[in-house]
Coordinates of N, CA, C and O in Angstrom, one line a residue:
V1 N 8.2 1.2 -10.0 CA 8.4 2.7 -9.4 C 7.2 3.3 -10.6 O 6.4 3.9 -9.8
A2 N 7.6 2.7 -11.5 CA 6.2 3.5 -12.3 C 5.4 2.9 -12.7 O 3.7 3.9 -12.4
A3 N 4.6 1.9 -12.4 CA 3.5 1.4 -11.7 C 2.2 2.0 -11.0 O 1.1 2.3 -11.2
P4 N 2.8 2.5 -9.6 CA 1.6 3.5 -8.8 C 1.7 5.0 -9.3 O 0.8 5.7 -9.4
Q5 N 2.6 5.0 -10.0 CA 2.4 6.7 -10.5 C 1.4 5.9 -12.1 O 0.5 7.3 -11.7
I6 N 1.5 5.6 -12.8 CA 0.5 4.8 -13.9 C -0.7 4.7 -12.9 O -1.8 5.6 -13.6
N7 N -1.0 4.5 -11.7 CA -2.1 3.6 -11.0 C -2.9 5.4 -10.5 O -4.2 5.2 -10.7
L8 N -1.6 6.0 -10.4 CA -2.2 7.2 -10.0 C -3.1 8.3 -10.9 O -3.8 9.2 -10.6
M9 N -2.3 8.0 -12.3 CA -2.4 9.5 -13.2 C -3.8 8.6 -13.5 O -4.9 9.7 -14.0
V10 N -4.6 7.2 -13.8 CA -5.8 7.0 -13.8 C -6.7 7.4 -13.1 O -8.3 8.0 -13.7
A11 N -6.3 7.1 -11.4 CA -7.0 7.7 -10.4 C -7.3 9.0 -10.9 O -8.6 9.2 -10.6
T12 N -6.3 9.9 -11.5 CA -6.4 11.5 -11.4 C -7.7 11.7 -12.4 O -8.4 12.8 -12.0
S13 N -7.4 10.7 -13.9 CA -8.0 11.8 -14.7 C -9.8 11.3 -14.3 O -10.6 11.9 -14.8
L14 N -10.0 10.2 -13.8 CA -11.6 9.6 -13.4 C -11.9 10.5 -12.5 O -12.9 10.7 -12.6
A15 N -11.1 11.4 -11.3 CA -11.3 11.5 -10.2 C -11.9 13.2 -10.7 O -13.3 14.2 -10.6
S16 N -10.7 13.8 -11.9 CA -11.0 14.8 -12.8 C -12.9 14.9 -13.9 O -13.3 16.0 -13.7
L17 N -13.0 13.8 -13.8 CA -14.3 13.9 -15.2 C -15.2 13.4 -13.9 O -16.5 13.8 -14.4
M18 N -15.5 13.3 -12.6 CA -16.2 13.6 -12.0 C -17.0 14.8 -10.9 O -16.3 15.7 -11.6
T19 N -17.8 15.1 -10.6 CA -18.6 16.5 -9.5 C -17.1 16.8 -9.1 O -16.1 16.6 -9.0
A20 N -18.0 18.2 -8.9 CA -16.2 19.5 -8.6 C -15.9 19.0 -7.1 O -16.9 18.6 -6.4
G21 N -14.4 19.0 -7.7 CA -13.9 19.0 -5.9 C -14.0 17.3 -5.6 O -13.0 17.1 -4.1
S22 N -14.1 16.5 -6.7 CA -13.7 15.0 -6.4 C -12.2 14.4 -6.5 O -11.9 13.8 -5.8
L23 N -11.6 15.5 -7.1 CA -10.1 15.3 -7.8 C -9.8 15.9 -6.4 O -8.6 15.3 -5.7
A24 N -9.7 17.1 -6.1 CA -9.1 17.4 -4.4 C -9.2 16.5 -3.3 O -8.7 16.2 -2.5
I25 N -10.5 16.1 -3.3 CA -10.9 15.2 -2.2 C -10.1 13.8 -2.4 O -9.5 13.7 -1.4
F26 N -10.1 13.2 -3.2 CA -9.3 12.2 -3.5 C -7.9 12.6 -3.3 O -7.5 11.8 -2.6
N27 N -7.3 13.6 -3.5 CA -5.6 13.9 -3.2 C -5.6 14.1 -1.5 O -4.4 13.9 -1.4
F28 N -6.7 15.0 -0.9 CA -6.1 14.9 0.1 C -6.1 13.6 1.1 O -5.3 13.5 1.9
A29 N -7.1 12.7 0.5 CA -7.5 11.5 1.4 C -5.9 10.8 1.1 O -5.6 9.9 2.0
N30 N -5.6 11.0 0.3 CA -4.3 9.6 -0.9 C -3.4 10.2 0.1 O -2.5 9.4 0.5
N31 N -3.1 11.7 -0.2 CA -1.7 12.4 0.3 C -2.0 11.7 1.6 O -0.5 11.5 3.1
F32 N -2.8 12.0 3.0 CA -2.9 10.9 4.6 C -2.3 10.0 4.5 O -2.0 9.5 5.2
A33 N -3.6 9.0 3.5 CA -2.9 7.8 3.6 C -1.7 7.0 3.3 O -1.1 6.1 3.7
Q34 N -0.6 8.0 2.1 CA 0.4 7.6 1.8 C 1.6 8.1 3.3 O 2.8 7.3 3.4
F35 N 1.0 9.0 4.3 CA 1.6 9.3 5.3 C 2.3 7.8 6.2 O 4.1 7.8 6.0
P36 N 2.1 7.0 6.6 CA 2.4 5.7 7.0 C 3.7 4.9 6.2 O 4.4 4.5 7.2
M37 N 3.8 4.9 4.9 CA 4.2 4.4 4.3 C 5.5 5.2 4.2 O 6.7 4.5 4.5
G38 N 5.4 6.1 4.2 CA 6.5 7.2 3.8 C 7.3 7.3 5.4 O 8.4 7.7 5.5
L39 N 6.2 6.8 6.6 CA 7.2 7.3 7.7 C 7.8 6.2 8.4 O 8.8 6.0 9.0
I40 N 6.6 4.8 8.2 CA 7.2 3.4 8.4 C 7.7 2.6 7.7 O 8.8 2.1 7.9
G41 N 7.0 2.4 6.5 CA 7.1 1.2 5.6 C 8.7 1.1 4.9 O 9.8 0.6 4.8
I42 N 8.8 2.4 4.0 CA 10.0 2.7 3.6 C 11.1 2.3 4.3 O 12.5 2.2 4.3
P43 N 11.5 3.5 5.3 CA 12.4 3.3 6.3 C 12.9 2.6 7.0 O 14.2 1.8 6.8
F44 N 11.9 1.2 7.0 CA 12.3 0.2 7.7 C 13.1 -0.4 6.9 O 13.8 -1.0 7.1
A45 N 11.8 -0.5 5.6 CA 12.5 -1.6 4.4 C 14.3 -1.1 3.9 O 14.8 -2.4 3.7
A46 N 14.5 -0.2 3.8 CA 15.6 0.4 3.6 C 16.7 -0.1 4.4 O 18.1 -0.3 4.4
A47 N 16.3 0.3 5.6 CA 17.4 -0.2 7.1 C 17.6 -1.4 7.0 O 18.8 -1.8 7.1
V48 N 16.4 -2.4 6.3 CA 17.0 -4.0 6.3 C 17.6 -4.6 5.3 O 17.9 -5.6 5.6
F49 N 17.3 -3.6 4.6 CA 18.0 -4.8 3.0 C 19.4 -4.8 2.6 O 19.7 -5.6 2.3
P50 N 20.3 -3.9 3.6 CA 21.2 -4.6 3.6 C 22.0 -5.8 4.0 O 22.7 -6.6 3.6
A51 N 20.9 -6.2 5.3 CA 21.3 -7.0 6.1 C 20.8 -8.2 5.4 O 21.1 -9.8 5.2
L52 N 19.2 -8.0 4.7 CA 19.0 -9.5 3.8 C 20.4 -9.6 2.6 O 20.4 -11.0 2.5
A53 N 20.8 -8.8 2.3 CA 21.1 -8.5 0.4 C 22.7 -9.6 0.9 O 23.3 -10.8 0.2
K54 N 23.4 -9.3 2.5 CA 24.7 -10.2 3.0 C 24.4 -11.4 2.9 O 24.9 -12.3 3.0
S55 N 22.7 -11.6 4.0 CA 22.7 -12.9 4.5 C 22.0 -14.0 3.3 O 22.7 -14.9 3.4
F56 N 21.9 -13.3 2.3 CA 21.4 -14.2 0.8 C 22.7 -14.2 0.2 O 22.8 -15.2 -0.3
A57 N 23.6 -13.2 0.2 CA 25.4 -13.6 -0.1 C 25.8 -14.9 0.5 O 26.4 -15.4 -0.2
S58 N 25.8 -14.8 1.3 CA 26.5 -15.8 2.8 C 25.7 -17.3 2.7 O 25.9 -17.9 3.8
L59 N 24.5 -17.2 2.1 CA 23.3 -18.6 1.5 C 23.0 -18.2 2.7 O 22.5 -19.9 3.7
D60 N 22.9 -17.7 3.9 CA 22.5 -18.2 5.4 C 20.6 -17.4 5.5 O 20.4 -16.4 5.7
K61 N 20.2 -19.1 5.6 CA 18.9 -19.0 5.4 C 18.2 -18.2 7.0 O 17.6 -17.4 6.8
E62 N 19.0 -18.9 7.8 CA 18.4 -18.3 9.3 C 18.2 -17.1 9.2 O 17.4 -16.3 9.9
V63 N 19.5 -16.7 9.4 CA 19.5 -14.7 9.1 C 18.7 -14.3 8.5 O 17.9 -13.2 8.8
F64 N 18.2 -14.9 7.1 CA 17.4 -14.3 6.4 C 16.5 -13.7 6.9 O 15.6 -13.0 6.9
I65 N 15.7 -14.7 6.9 CA 13.9 -15.3 7.4 C 13.8 -14.5 8.8 O 12.8 -13.8 9.0
K66 N 15.4 -14.8 9.9 CA 15.1 -13.5 10.8 C 15.2 -12.5 11.1 O 14.4 -12.0 11.5
D67 N 15.3 -11.8 10.4 CA 15.7 -9.9 9.8 C 14.3 -9.7 8.8 O 14.3 -8.7 9.1
F68 N 14.1 -10.7 8.2 CA 13.0 -10.2 7.6 C 11.6 -10.1 8.4 O 11.0 -9.0 8.4
F69 N 11.2 -11.3 9.0 CA 10.0 -11.7 9.6 C 10.5 -10.9 10.8 O 9.1 -9.6 11.4
A70 N 11.5 -10.0 11.2 CA 11.5 -9.2 12.7 C 10.9 -7.8 12.3 O 9.9 -7.2 12.6
T71 N 11.8 -7.4 10.9 CA 11.2 -6.3 10.1 C 10.0 -6.6 9.6 O 9.0 -5.4 10.3
F72 N 9.2 -7.2 9.4 CA 8.0 -7.5 9.1 C 7.0 -7.2 10.2 O 6.4 -6.5 9.8
R73 N 7.8 -7.9 11.2 CA 6.3 -7.5 12.5 C 6.8 -6.4 13.2 O 5.2 -6.0 12.9
K74 N 7.8 -5.8 12.7 CA 7.9 -4.4 13.0 C 6.7 -2.7 12.6 O 5.8 -2.7 13.3
I75 N 7.2 -3.6 11.1 CA 6.2 -3.1 10.8 C 4.8 -3.2 10.7 O 4.2 -2.1 10.7
A76 N 4.2 -4.2 11.2 CA 2.8 -4.6 10.7 C 2.4 -4.0 12.2 O 1.1 -4.0 12.3
Y77 N 2.9 -4.2 13.4 CA 2.8 -3.7 14.9 C 2.6 -2.0 14.8 O 1.6 -2.3 15.3
L78 N 3.0 -2.0 14.0 CA 3.0 0.1 14.2 C 1.4 0.6 13.1 O 0.7 1.1 13.1
T79 N 1.8 0.0 11.8 CA 0.9 -0.1 11.0 C -0.7 0.0 10.9 O -1.8 0.1 11.0
V80 N -1.0 -1.7 11.1 CA -2.3 -2.3 11.1 C -2.9 -1.4 12.2 O -3.9 -1.0 12.4
P81 N -2.6 -1.5 13.8 CA -3.2 -0.8 14.9 C -3.8 1.4 14.2 O -4.4 1.5 14.6
L82 N -2.5 1.6 13.7 CA -2.0 2.6 12.8 C -3.8 3.0 11.2 O -4.5 3.5 11.8
S83 N -4.0 1.6 11.0 CA -4.4 1.5 10.0 C -6.2 1.5 10.5 O -6.8 2.2 9.9
L84 N -5.9 0.8 11.9 CA -7.4 0.8 12.2 C -8.2 2.0 13.1 O -9.3 2.6 12.9
L85 N -7.2 2.7 13.9 CA -7.4 4.2 14.3 C -7.5 4.9 13.4 O -8.5 5.9 13.4
I86 N -7.0 4.8 11.9 CA -7.5 5.8 10.9 C -9.2 5.7 10.4 O -9.6 6.2 10.3
F87 N -9.4 4.4 10.5 CA -10.2 3.6 10.2 C -11.6 4.2 10.9 O -12.4 5.1 10.5
I88 N -11.1 4.2 12.2 CA -12.5 4.5 13.0 C -12.4 5.8 12.9 O -13.6 6.6 13.6
F89 N -11.4 7.0 13.5 CA -11.6 8.3 13.7 C -11.8 8.8 12.5 O -11.0 10.0 12.1
R90 N -11.8 8.2 11.4 CA -11.3 9.0 10.0 C -12.1 10.8 9.5 O -11.6 11.7 9.1
T91 N -13.4 10.4 10.1 CA -14.4 11.6 10.1 C -13.7 12.7 11.1 O -13.8 13.8 10.5
Q92 N -13.2 12.3 12.3 CA -12.6 13.1 13.3 C -11.4 14.0 12.6 O -11.2 15.3 12.9
I93 N -10.5 13.1 12.0 CA -9.6 13.5 11.4 C -9.5 14.4 9.9 O -8.2 15.3 10.3
I94 N -10.3 14.0 9.6 CA -10.9 15.5 8.3 C -11.5 16.5 9.2 O -10.8 18.1 8.5
E95 N -12.0 16.2 9.8 CA -12.5 17.5 10.6 C -11.7 18.3 11.1 O -11.7 19.9 10.8
I96 N -10.9 17.7 11.5 CA -9.7 18.8 12.4 C -8.8 19.4 11.2 O -8.4 20.8 11.6
I97 N -8.6 18.5 10.7 CA -7.1 18.9 9.0 C -8.0 20.1 7.9 O -7.3 21.3 7.8
F98 N -9.4 19.8 7.6 CA -9.6 20.6 6.6 C -11.2 21.1 6.7 O -11.7 21.6 5.6
K99 N -11.7 21.2 8.2 CA -12.7 22.1 8.4 C -12.7 23.7 8.1 O -12.8 24.2 9.4
T100 N -12.1 24.2 6.7 CA -11.9 25.3 6.7 C -12.3 26.2 5.6 O -12.6 25.1 4.9
G101 N -12.8 27.2 5.3 CA -12.8 27.6 4.0 C -13.8 27.0 3.2 O -15.3 26.6 4.0
K102 N -14.0 26.5 2.0 CA -15.0 25.7 1.3 C -15.2 24.4 1.2 O -15.7 24.3 0.8
F103 N -14.2 23.6 2.1 CA -14.5 22.4 2.9 C -15.8 22.6 3.8 O -15.6 22.4 4.8
N104 N -16.7 22.1 3.2 CA -17.5 22.2 3.8 C -17.9 21.0 4.4 O -17.6 19.6 4.3
Q105 N -19.2 20.7 5.5 CA -19.7 19.2 5.7 C -19.7 18.0 5.1 O -19.3 17.4 4.8
G106 N -20.2 18.6 3.8 CA -20.7 17.3 2.2 C -18.9 17.0 2.1 O -19.2 15.7 1.8
A107 N -18.1 17.8 2.0 CA -17.0 17.7 1.4 C -16.1 16.8 2.6 O -15.5 15.7 2.2
I108 N -16.6 16.7 4.0 CA -15.4 16.2 4.6 C -16.3 15.1 4.7 O -15.8 13.9 4.8
E109 N -17.6 14.5 4.6 CA -17.7 13.4 4.9 C -17.8 12.6 3.7 O -17.0 10.8 3.8
I110 N -17.1 12.7 2.3 CA -16.8 11.9 1.1 C -15.3 11.5 1.6 O -15.1 10.7 1.2
T111 N -14.8 12.6 1.8 CA -13.4 12.8 1.9 C -12.9 11.6 3.6 O -11.9 10.9 3.3
A112 N -13.8 11.8 4.5 CA -13.8 10.4 4.9 C -13.5 9.4 5.2 O -13.3 8.4 5.2
V113 N -15.2 9.1 3.9 CA -15.4 7.9 3.5 C -13.8 7.0 2.8 O -13.5 5.7 2.2
C114 N -13.1 7.9 1.9 CA -12.7 8.1 1.0 C -11.2 7.4 1.7 O -10.4 6.8 1.6
L115 N -11.0 8.5 2.9 CA -10.0 8.2 3.9 C -10.1 6.7 5.1 O -9.2 5.8 4.7
G116 N -11.2 6.4 4.6 CA -11.6 5.1 5.5 C -11.3 4.1 4.5 O -10.8 3.1 5.1
F117 N -11.6 4.0 3.1 CA -11.7 2.8 2.3 C -9.7 3.3 2.0 O -8.9 1.8 2.0
F118 N -9.2 4.3 2.1 CA -7.8 3.9 1.8 C -7.1 3.4 3.3 O -5.9 2.4 2.9
A119 N -7.5 3.5 4.3 CA -7.3 2.7 5.6 C -6.8 1.3 5.9 O -6.4 0.9 6.2
L120 N -8.5 0.9 4.7 CA -8.1 -0.6 4.6 C -6.9 -1.3 3.8 O -6.5 -2.4 4.5
G121 N -6.1 -0.7 3.8 CA -4.6 -1.1 2.4 C -3.9 -0.5 3.2 O -2.8 -0.6 2.9
I122 N -3.7 0.2 4.0 CA -2.3 1.0 4.5 C -1.5 0.5 5.4 O -0.2 0.6 5.0
W123 N -1.8 -0.9 6.1 CA -1.1 -1.7 6.9 C -0.2 -2.5 5.3 O 0.8 -2.8 5.3
A124 N -1.0 -2.8 4.3 CA -0.4 -3.6 3.3 C 0.7 -3.1 2.2 O 1.6 -3.1 1.6
N125 N -0.1 -1.7 2.2 CA 0.8 -0.7 1.7 C 2.3 -0.4 1.7 O 2.9 -0.3 1.7
S126 N 2.3 -0.4 3.3 CA 3.6 0.0 4.3 C 4.5 -1.2 3.9 O 5.4 -1.4 4.6
L127 N 3.9 -2.4 4.0 CA 4.3 -3.9 4.2 C 4.8 -4.1 2.7 O 6.2 -4.9 2.8
I128 N 5.0 -3.4 1.7 CA 4.8 -3.8 -0.1 C 6.4 -3.7 0.0 O 6.9 -4.5 -0.8
P129 N 6.8 -2.4 0.8 CA 8.2 -2.1 0.2 C 9.5 -2.9 0.9 O 10.6 -3.3 0.4
L130 N 9.3 -3.5 1.7 CA 9.6 -4.4 2.7 C 10.6 -5.7 1.7 O 11.2 -6.4 1.6
V131 N 8.9 -6.5 1.3 CA 8.6 -7.5 0.5 C 9.8 -7.2 -1.0 O 10.3 -8.4 -1.3
L132 N 9.4 -6.3 -1.3 CA 10.5 -5.7 -2.7 C 11.6 -5.8 -2.4 O 12.3 -6.1 -2.8
R133 N 12.8 -5.0 -1.3 CA 13.8 -5.1 -0.6 C 14.3 -6.6 -0.9 O 15.2 -7.2 -1.1
A134 N 13.4 -7.4 -0.1 CA 13.8 -9.0 0.0 C 14.1 -9.4 -1.2 O 14.8 -10.2 -1.7
F135 N 13.2 -9.1 -2.2 CA 13.1 -9.8 -3.8 C 14.8 -9.0 -4.4 O 15.2 -9.7 -5.4
F136 N 15.0 -7.8 -4.2 CA 16.0 -7.4 -4.5 C 17.5 -7.6 -3.8 O 18.2 -8.0 -4.5
A137 N 17.1 -8.4 -2.8 CA 18.2 -8.8 -2.1 C 18.7 -10.3 -3.0 O 19.4 -11.0 -2.8
F138 N 17.3 -10.9 -3.2 CA 17.9 -12.5 -4.1 C 18.2 -11.8 -5.7 O 18.4 -12.7 -6.2
Q139 N 18.3 -9.9 -5.8 CA 19.3 -10.1 -7.4 C 18.1 -10.0 -8.4 O 18.1 -10.7 -9.8
D140 N 16.1 -10.3 -7.8 CA 15.5 -10.8 -8.7 C 14.7 -9.4 -8.5 O 13.8 -9.0 -8.1
T141 N 14.9 -8.6 -9.9 CA 13.7 -7.6 -9.9 C 12.4 -8.1 -10.9 O 11.2 -7.3 -11.2
K142 N 12.3 -9.2 -12.0 CA 11.7 -9.7 -12.4 C 10.5 -9.9 -12.1 O 9.5 -9.5 -12.5
T143 N 10.6 -10.6 -11.0 CA 9.0 -11.1 -10.3 C 7.9 -9.7 -9.6 O 7.3 -9.7 -10.4
P144 N 8.8 -8.9 -8.9 CA 8.0 -8.2 -8.3 C 7.2 -7.1 -9.6 O 6.5 -6.2 -9.4
T145 N 8.3 -7.1 -10.3 CA 8.1 -6.0 -12.0 C 6.6 -6.7 -12.4 O 6.1 -6.1 -13.0
I146 N 6.8 -7.8 -12.6 CA 5.7 -8.5 -13.2 C 4.5 -8.1 -12.6 O 3.1 -8.1 -13.2
I147 N 4.8 -8.4 -11.4 CA 3.2 -8.8 -10.1 C 3.3 -7.5 -10.3 O 2.0 -6.7 -10.1
A148 N 3.9 -6.1 -10.0 CA 3.6 -4.8 -10.4 C 2.8 -4.1 -11.2 O 1.6 -3.3 -10.9
I149 N 3.3 -4.4 -12.5 CA 2.1 -4.4 -13.7 C 1.0 -5.3 -14.1 O -0.1 -4.8 -14.1
S150 N 0.7 -6.6 -13.3 CA -0.6 -7.0 -12.8 C -1.5 -6.1 -11.9 O -2.5 -5.9 -11.9
A151 N -0.7 -6.1 -11.0 CA -1.4 -5.1 -9.8 C -1.8 -3.8 -10.7 O -3.0 -3.0 -10.0
M152 N -0.9 -3.5 -11.3 CA -1.8 -2.2 -12.2 C -2.8 -2.0 -12.7 O -3.4 -1.4 -12.9
V153 N -2.8 -3.0 -13.9 CA -3.8 -3.5 -14.3 C -4.9 -3.8 -13.8 O -6.2 -3.5 -14.2
L154 N -4.7 -4.8 -12.7 CA -5.7 -4.6 -12.1 C -6.3 -3.6 -11.3 O -7.8 -3.1 -11.1
N155 N -5.8 -2.6 -10.5 CA -6.4 -1.6 -10.2 C -6.8 -0.8 -10.8 O -8.0 -0.2 -10.6
I156 N -6.1 -0.4 -12.0 CA -7.3 0.3 -13.3 C -8.6 -0.6 -13.4 O -9.7 0.5 -13.6
G157 N -9.1 -1.6 -13.5 CA -9.9 -2.1 -14.0 C -10.6 -2.1 -12.7 O -12.0 -1.6 -12.8
L158 N -10.3 -2.4 -11.5 CA -11.1 -1.9 -10.3 C -11.8 -0.5 -10.1 O -12.7 -0.6 -9.8
S159 N -10.7 -0.1 -10.4 CA -11.1 2.0 -10.5 C -12.8 2.1 -11.3 O -13.5 2.7 -11.0
F160 N -12.4 1.7 -12.4 CA -13.5 1.5 -13.3 C -14.8 0.9 -13.0 O -15.9 1.8 -13.0
I161 N -14.6 -0.2 -12.6 CA -15.8 -0.8 -12.0 C -16.9 -0.4 -10.7 O -17.5 0.0 -10.5
F162 N -15.2 0.3 -9.6 CA -15.8 0.8 -8.7 C -16.6 2.5 -8.3 O -17.7 2.3 -7.5
V163 N -15.8 2.6 -9.3 CA -16.6 4.0 -9.5 C -17.8 4.2 -10.5 O -18.8 5.1 -9.6
R164 N -17.7 3.2 -11.3 CA -19.1 3.2 -11.5 C -20.6 2.4 -10.8 O -21.8 3.1 -10.7
L165 N -20.3 1.5 -10.3 CA -20.9 1.1 -9.0 C -21.3 2.3 -7.7 O -22.9 2.1 -7.8
M166 N -20.2 2.8 -7.6 CA -20.4 3.7 -6.3 C -21.1 4.9 -6.6 O -21.3 5.7 -5.5
N167 N -20.9 5.2 -8.1 CA -21.1 6.4 -8.7 C -20.8 7.8 -7.5 O -21.0 8.4 -7.3
S168 N -19.2 7.2 -7.2 CA -18.8 8.2 -6.3 C -17.1 8.1 -6.5 O -16.9 7.1 -6.5
V169 N -16.5 8.9 -6.0 CA -14.6 8.9 -6.2 C -14.4 8.1 -5.1 O -12.9 7.8 -5.2
A170 N -14.9 7.8 -4.3 CA -14.9 6.8 -3.1 C -14.5 5.1 -3.5 O -13.9 4.4 -3.1
G171 N -14.5 5.1 -4.9 CA -14.2 4.0 -5.4 C -13.4 3.7 -5.9 O -12.6 2.6 -5.8
L172 N -12.6 5.1 -5.9 CA -10.8 4.9 -6.1 C -10.1 4.2 -5.2 O -9.0 3.1 -5.0
P173 N -10.3 4.8 -3.5 CA -9.7 4.2 -2.9 C -9.6 2.7 -2.9 O -8.8 2.2 -1.7
L174 N -10.7 1.9 -2.4 CA -11.2 0.9 -2.5 C -10.8 0.1 -3.0 O -10.4 -0.4 -3.0
A175 N -10.7 0.3 -4.7 CA -9.7 -0.3 -5.4 C -8.4 -0.4 -4.9 O -7.7 -1.2 -5.5
F176 N -7.5 1.2 -4.9 CA -6.5 0.9 -4.5 C -5.9 0.0 -3.0 O -5.0 -0.7 -3.3
S177 N -7.0 -0.4 -2.5 CA -7.0 -0.7 -0.5 C -6.9 -2.5 -1.4 O -6.0 -3.1 -0.8
I178 N -7.7 -2.4 -2.4 CA -7.9 -4.1 -3.0 C -6.6 -4.2 -3.3 O -6.0 -5.7 -3.2
D179 N -5.6 -3.7 -4.4 CA -4.9 -3.6 -5.2 C -3.8 -4.3 -4.2 O -3.4 -5.5 -4.9
S180 N -3.8 -3.5 -3.1 CA -2.5 -2.8 -2.3 C -2.1 -3.9 -1.8 O -1.5 -5.6 -1.4
I181 N -3.6 -4.9 -0.7 CA -3.8 -6.3 -0.6 C -3.2 -7.7 -1.1 O -2.6 -8.2 -1.3
L182 N -3.7 -7.4 -2.2 CA -3.6 -8.7 -3.0 C -1.9 -8.6 -3.4 O -2.3 -10.0 -3.5
Q183 N -2.1 -7.8 -4.1 CA -0.2 -7.0 -4.2 C 0.3 -8.0 -3.3 O 1.9 -9.0 -3.6
L184 N 0.2 -7.5 -1.5 CA 1.2 -7.9 -1.1 C 0.9 -9.5 -0.7 O 2.2 -10.2 -0.8
L185 N 0.2 -10.2 -1.1 CA 0.1 -11.4 -1.4 C 0.5 -12.4 -2.1 O 1.0 -13.5 -1.9
L186 N 0.2 -11.8 -3.3 CA 1.2 -12.8 -4.6 C 2.8 -12.2 -4.2 O 3.4 -13.4 -4.4
L187 N 2.8 -11.4 -3.7 CA 4.7 -11.0 -3.6 C 5.2 -12.2 -2.5 O 6.3 -12.2 -2.3
M188 N 4.3 -12.2 -1.5 CA 4.4 -13.1 -0.6 C 5.1 -14.5 -0.5 O 5.6 -15.4 -0.1
F189 N 3.7 -14.3 -1.4 CA 4.1 -16.1 -2.0 C 4.6 -16.6 -2.9 O 5.6 -17.0 -2.6
F190 N 5.4 -15.6 -3.9 CA 6.2 -15.7 -4.8 C 7.1 -15.7 -4.2 O 8.8 -16.5 -4.3
L191 N 7.8 -14.9 -2.9 CA 8.7 -14.7 -1.7 C 9.2 -16.0 -1.2 O 10.4 -16.3 -1.2
N192 N 8.1 -16.6 -0.7 CA 8.4 -18.2 0.1 C 9.1 -18.8 -0.6 O 9.4 -20.0 -0.9
Q193 N 8.3 -19.0 -2.2 CA 9.1 -20.1 -3.2 C 10.4 -19.9 -3.8 O 10.7 -20.9 -4.0
K194 N 11.0 -18.8 -3.5 CA 12.3 -18.5 -3.8 C 13.1 -18.7 -2.7 O 14.4 -18.9 -3.1
I195 N 12.4 -18.4 -1.2 CA 13.6 -18.6 -0.3 C 13.5 -20.4 -0.4 O 14.8 -20.8 -0.2
K196 N 12.3 -20.9 -0.5 CA 12.6 -22.3 -0.7 C 13.4 -22.9 -1.9 O 14.5 -23.9 -1.8
K197 N 13.5 -22.4 -2.7 CA 14.5 -23.0 -3.8 C 15.9 -22.5 -3.9 O 16.9 -23.1 -4.1
Y198 N 15.9 -20.9 -3.0 CA 17.4 -20.5 -3.2 C 17.9 -20.8 -1.5 O 19.1 -21.2 -1.7
F199 N 17.5 -21.5 -0.8 CA 18.0 -22.0 0.6 C 17.8 -23.6 0.7 O 17.9 -24.0 2.0

């Protein structure tokens, strides 16, 4: 739970050191990108968790895998197209929501770039809560914690690298998306090992 908050603190600190408005731009894009996870990823993961825990307790591999992948597919079917649509229409989305007051064309463009980079990892970010619940069903909090800490360190490192290379706040969401995808892949790899071990 703490790892994403630490990532956000570091990103906020980096954004606040950049040109005026960078922090607001990052926050606008981040808040929008978090919406699919809160609307789809977390509710689906919370809903299937009791079934996963029950099937593990009874060592019913078939039901566990069926429930997990059925939910995995549902989240993916919703969030992958959504990620693509947000990426394609990122500029239009930002213009509709924020083209008022002091939010000028330059701010719209950089915010759209940030949203586009966030969109690359929305699907992964939305699937991570489900995979974490699968580990919790196995009564394993150690593995996802180690992966979360590793991902946090990677995200911080990538944030510094991309911000320096791009000289823009857009480096932060790119780091977040790459980190989310790698974290999901790691979680799926170790979950597969755990399924083989216990079943």
